[in-house]
PDB file of C-alpha atoms in Angstrom:
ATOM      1  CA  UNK A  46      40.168 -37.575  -4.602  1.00  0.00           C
ATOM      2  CA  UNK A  47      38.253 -37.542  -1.125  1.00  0.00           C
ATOM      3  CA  UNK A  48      40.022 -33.885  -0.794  1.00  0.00           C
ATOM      4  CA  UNK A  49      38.461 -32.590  -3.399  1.00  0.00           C
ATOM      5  CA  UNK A  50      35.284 -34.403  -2.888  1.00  0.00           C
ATOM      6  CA  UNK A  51      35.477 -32.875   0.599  1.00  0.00           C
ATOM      7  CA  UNK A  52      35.928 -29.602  -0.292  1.00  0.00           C
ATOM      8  CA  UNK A  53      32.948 -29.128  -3.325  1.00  0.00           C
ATOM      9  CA  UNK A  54      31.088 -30.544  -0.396  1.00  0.00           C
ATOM     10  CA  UNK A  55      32.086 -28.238   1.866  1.00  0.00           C
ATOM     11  CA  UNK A  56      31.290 -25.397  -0.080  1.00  0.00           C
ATOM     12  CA  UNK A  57      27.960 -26.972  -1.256  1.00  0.00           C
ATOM     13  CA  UNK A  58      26.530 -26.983   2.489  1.00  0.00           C
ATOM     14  CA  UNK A  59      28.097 -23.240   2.823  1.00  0.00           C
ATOM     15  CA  UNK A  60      26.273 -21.858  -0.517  1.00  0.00           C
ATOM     16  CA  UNK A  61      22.820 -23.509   0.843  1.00  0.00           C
ATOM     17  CA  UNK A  62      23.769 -22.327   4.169  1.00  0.00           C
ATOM     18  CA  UNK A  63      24.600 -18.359   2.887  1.00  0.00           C
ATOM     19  CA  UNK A  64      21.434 -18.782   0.368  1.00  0.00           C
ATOM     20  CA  UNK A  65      18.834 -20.146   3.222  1.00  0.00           C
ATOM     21  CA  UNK A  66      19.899 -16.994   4.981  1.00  0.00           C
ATOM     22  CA  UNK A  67      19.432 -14.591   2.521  1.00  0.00           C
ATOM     23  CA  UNK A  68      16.464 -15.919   1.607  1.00  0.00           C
ATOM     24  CA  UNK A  69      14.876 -15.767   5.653  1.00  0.00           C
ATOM     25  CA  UNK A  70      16.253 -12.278   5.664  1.00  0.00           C
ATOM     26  CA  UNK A  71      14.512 -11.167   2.690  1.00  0.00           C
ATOM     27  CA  UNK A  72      11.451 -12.621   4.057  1.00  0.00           C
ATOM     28  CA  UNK A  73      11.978 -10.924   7.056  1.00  0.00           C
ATOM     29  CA  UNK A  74      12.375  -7.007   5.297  1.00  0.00           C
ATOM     30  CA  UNK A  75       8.971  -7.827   3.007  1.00  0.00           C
ATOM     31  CA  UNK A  76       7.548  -8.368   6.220  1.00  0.00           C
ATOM     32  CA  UNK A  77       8.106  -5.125   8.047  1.00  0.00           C
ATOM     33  CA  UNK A  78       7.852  -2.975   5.169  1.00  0.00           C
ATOM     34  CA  UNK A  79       4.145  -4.391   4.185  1.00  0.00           C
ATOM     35  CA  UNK A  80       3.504  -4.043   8.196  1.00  0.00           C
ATOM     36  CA  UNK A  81       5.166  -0.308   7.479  1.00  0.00           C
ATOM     37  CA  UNK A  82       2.677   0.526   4.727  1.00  0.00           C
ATOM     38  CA  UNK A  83      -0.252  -1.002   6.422  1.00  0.00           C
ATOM     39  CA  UNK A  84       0.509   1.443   9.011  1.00  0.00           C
ATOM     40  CA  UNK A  85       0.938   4.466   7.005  1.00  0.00           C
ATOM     41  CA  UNK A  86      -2.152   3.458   4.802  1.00  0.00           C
ATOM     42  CA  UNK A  87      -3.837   3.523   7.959  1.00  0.00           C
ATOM     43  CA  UNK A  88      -2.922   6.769   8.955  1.00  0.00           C
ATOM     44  CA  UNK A  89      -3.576   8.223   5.850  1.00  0.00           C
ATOM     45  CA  UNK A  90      -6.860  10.500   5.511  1.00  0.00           C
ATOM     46  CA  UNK A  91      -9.518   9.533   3.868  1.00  0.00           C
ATOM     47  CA  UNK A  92      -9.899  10.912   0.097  1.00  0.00           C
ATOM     48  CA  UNK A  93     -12.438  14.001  -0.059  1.00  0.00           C
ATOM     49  CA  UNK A  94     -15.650  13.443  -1.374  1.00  0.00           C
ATOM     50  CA  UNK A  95     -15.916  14.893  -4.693  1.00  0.00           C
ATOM     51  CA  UNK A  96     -17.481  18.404  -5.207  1.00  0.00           C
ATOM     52  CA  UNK A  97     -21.570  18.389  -5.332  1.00  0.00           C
ATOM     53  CA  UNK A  98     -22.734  18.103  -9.313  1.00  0.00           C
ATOM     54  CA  UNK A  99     -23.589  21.315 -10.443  1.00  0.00           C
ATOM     55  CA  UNK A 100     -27.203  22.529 -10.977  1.00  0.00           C
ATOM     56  CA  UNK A 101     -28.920  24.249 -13.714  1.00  0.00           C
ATOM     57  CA  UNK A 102     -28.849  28.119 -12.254  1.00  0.00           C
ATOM     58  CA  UNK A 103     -29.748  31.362 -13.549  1.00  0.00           C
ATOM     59  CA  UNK A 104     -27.208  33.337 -15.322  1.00  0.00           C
ATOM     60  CA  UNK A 105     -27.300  35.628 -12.830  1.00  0.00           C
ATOM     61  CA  UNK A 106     -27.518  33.426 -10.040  1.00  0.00           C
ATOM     62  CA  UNK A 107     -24.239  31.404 -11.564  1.00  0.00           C
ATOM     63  CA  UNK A 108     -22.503  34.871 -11.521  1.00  0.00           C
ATOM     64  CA  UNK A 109     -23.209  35.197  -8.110  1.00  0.00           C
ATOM     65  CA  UNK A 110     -21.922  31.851  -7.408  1.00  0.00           C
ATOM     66  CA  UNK A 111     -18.632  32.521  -9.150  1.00  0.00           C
ATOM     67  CA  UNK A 112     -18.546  35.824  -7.706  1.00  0.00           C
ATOM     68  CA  UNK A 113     -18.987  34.087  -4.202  1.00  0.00           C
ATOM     69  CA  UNK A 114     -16.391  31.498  -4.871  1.00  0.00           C
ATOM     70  CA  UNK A 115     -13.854  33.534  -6.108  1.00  0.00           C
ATOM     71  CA  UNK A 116     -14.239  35.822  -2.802  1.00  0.00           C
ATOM     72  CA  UNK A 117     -13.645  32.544  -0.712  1.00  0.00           C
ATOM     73  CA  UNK A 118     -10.758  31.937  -2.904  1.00  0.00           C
ATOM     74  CA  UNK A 119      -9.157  35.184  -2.339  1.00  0.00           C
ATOM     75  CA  UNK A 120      -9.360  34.396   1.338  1.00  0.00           C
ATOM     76  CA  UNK A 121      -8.218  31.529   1.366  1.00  0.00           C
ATOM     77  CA  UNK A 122      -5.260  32.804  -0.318  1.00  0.00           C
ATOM     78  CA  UNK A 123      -4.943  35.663   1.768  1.00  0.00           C
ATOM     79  CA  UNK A 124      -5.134  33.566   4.948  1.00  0.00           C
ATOM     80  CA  UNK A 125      -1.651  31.400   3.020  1.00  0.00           C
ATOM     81  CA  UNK A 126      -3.573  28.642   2.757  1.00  0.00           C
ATOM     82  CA  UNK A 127      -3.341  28.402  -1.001  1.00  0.00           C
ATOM     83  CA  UNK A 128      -0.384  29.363  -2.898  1.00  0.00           C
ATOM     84  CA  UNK A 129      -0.180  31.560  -5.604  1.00  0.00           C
ATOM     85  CA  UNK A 130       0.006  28.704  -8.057  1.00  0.00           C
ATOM     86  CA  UNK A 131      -2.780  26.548  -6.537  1.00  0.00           C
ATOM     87  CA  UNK A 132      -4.856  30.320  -6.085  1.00  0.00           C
ATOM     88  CA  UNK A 133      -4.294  30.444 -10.053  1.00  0.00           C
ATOM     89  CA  UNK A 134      -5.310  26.679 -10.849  1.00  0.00           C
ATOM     90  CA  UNK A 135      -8.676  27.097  -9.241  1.00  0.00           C
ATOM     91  CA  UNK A 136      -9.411  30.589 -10.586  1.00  0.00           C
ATOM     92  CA  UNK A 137      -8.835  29.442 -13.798  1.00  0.00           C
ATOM     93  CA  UNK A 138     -11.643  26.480 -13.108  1.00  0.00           C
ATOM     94  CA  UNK A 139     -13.989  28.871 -11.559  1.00  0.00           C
ATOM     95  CA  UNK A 140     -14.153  31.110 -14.590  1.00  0.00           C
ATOM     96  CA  UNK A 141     -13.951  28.551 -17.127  1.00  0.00           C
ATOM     97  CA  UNK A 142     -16.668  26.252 -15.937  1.00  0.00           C
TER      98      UNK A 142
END
């Protein structure tokens, strides 16, 4: 009987011993990966303002806003700094708004 009694408490201390590990280690990887997003939240830009609200224009004074944005969309695109997908997506607002 003290064998036995020896040995459940022998593996008792080494469970509590493996578990109070795991648990610190755990502890330890939450910890650097919230100090690993704090840093990359920090070096994140900020969000862009939204675009101005849009004023009551002219019909010809709108078309010669579209016109004008739609020019500085083309160069944009022809500079590669749009893609043809992205060039399409904001053509497609342009001339539907």
């Amino acid at each position: 009987m003290p064998g036995l009694l020896r040995g459940v408490a022998r593996t008792a201390v080494i469970a509590g011993t493996a578990t109070s590990v795991s648990n610190r280690v755990s502890r330890r990887q939450a910890g650097r990966w919230a100090q690993q997003d704090a840093q990359q939240a920090q070096a994140r830009p900020a969000p862009a303002a939204p675009p101005p609200a849009a004023t009551s224009l002219a019909p010809e004074d709108e078309m010669s806003n579209k016109i004008a944005q739609l020019k500085d969309l083309g160069d944009l695109k022809s500079q590669g700094v749009l893609s043809e997908s992205e060039f399409e997506a904001q053509k497609a607002r342009i001339l539907g708004s």
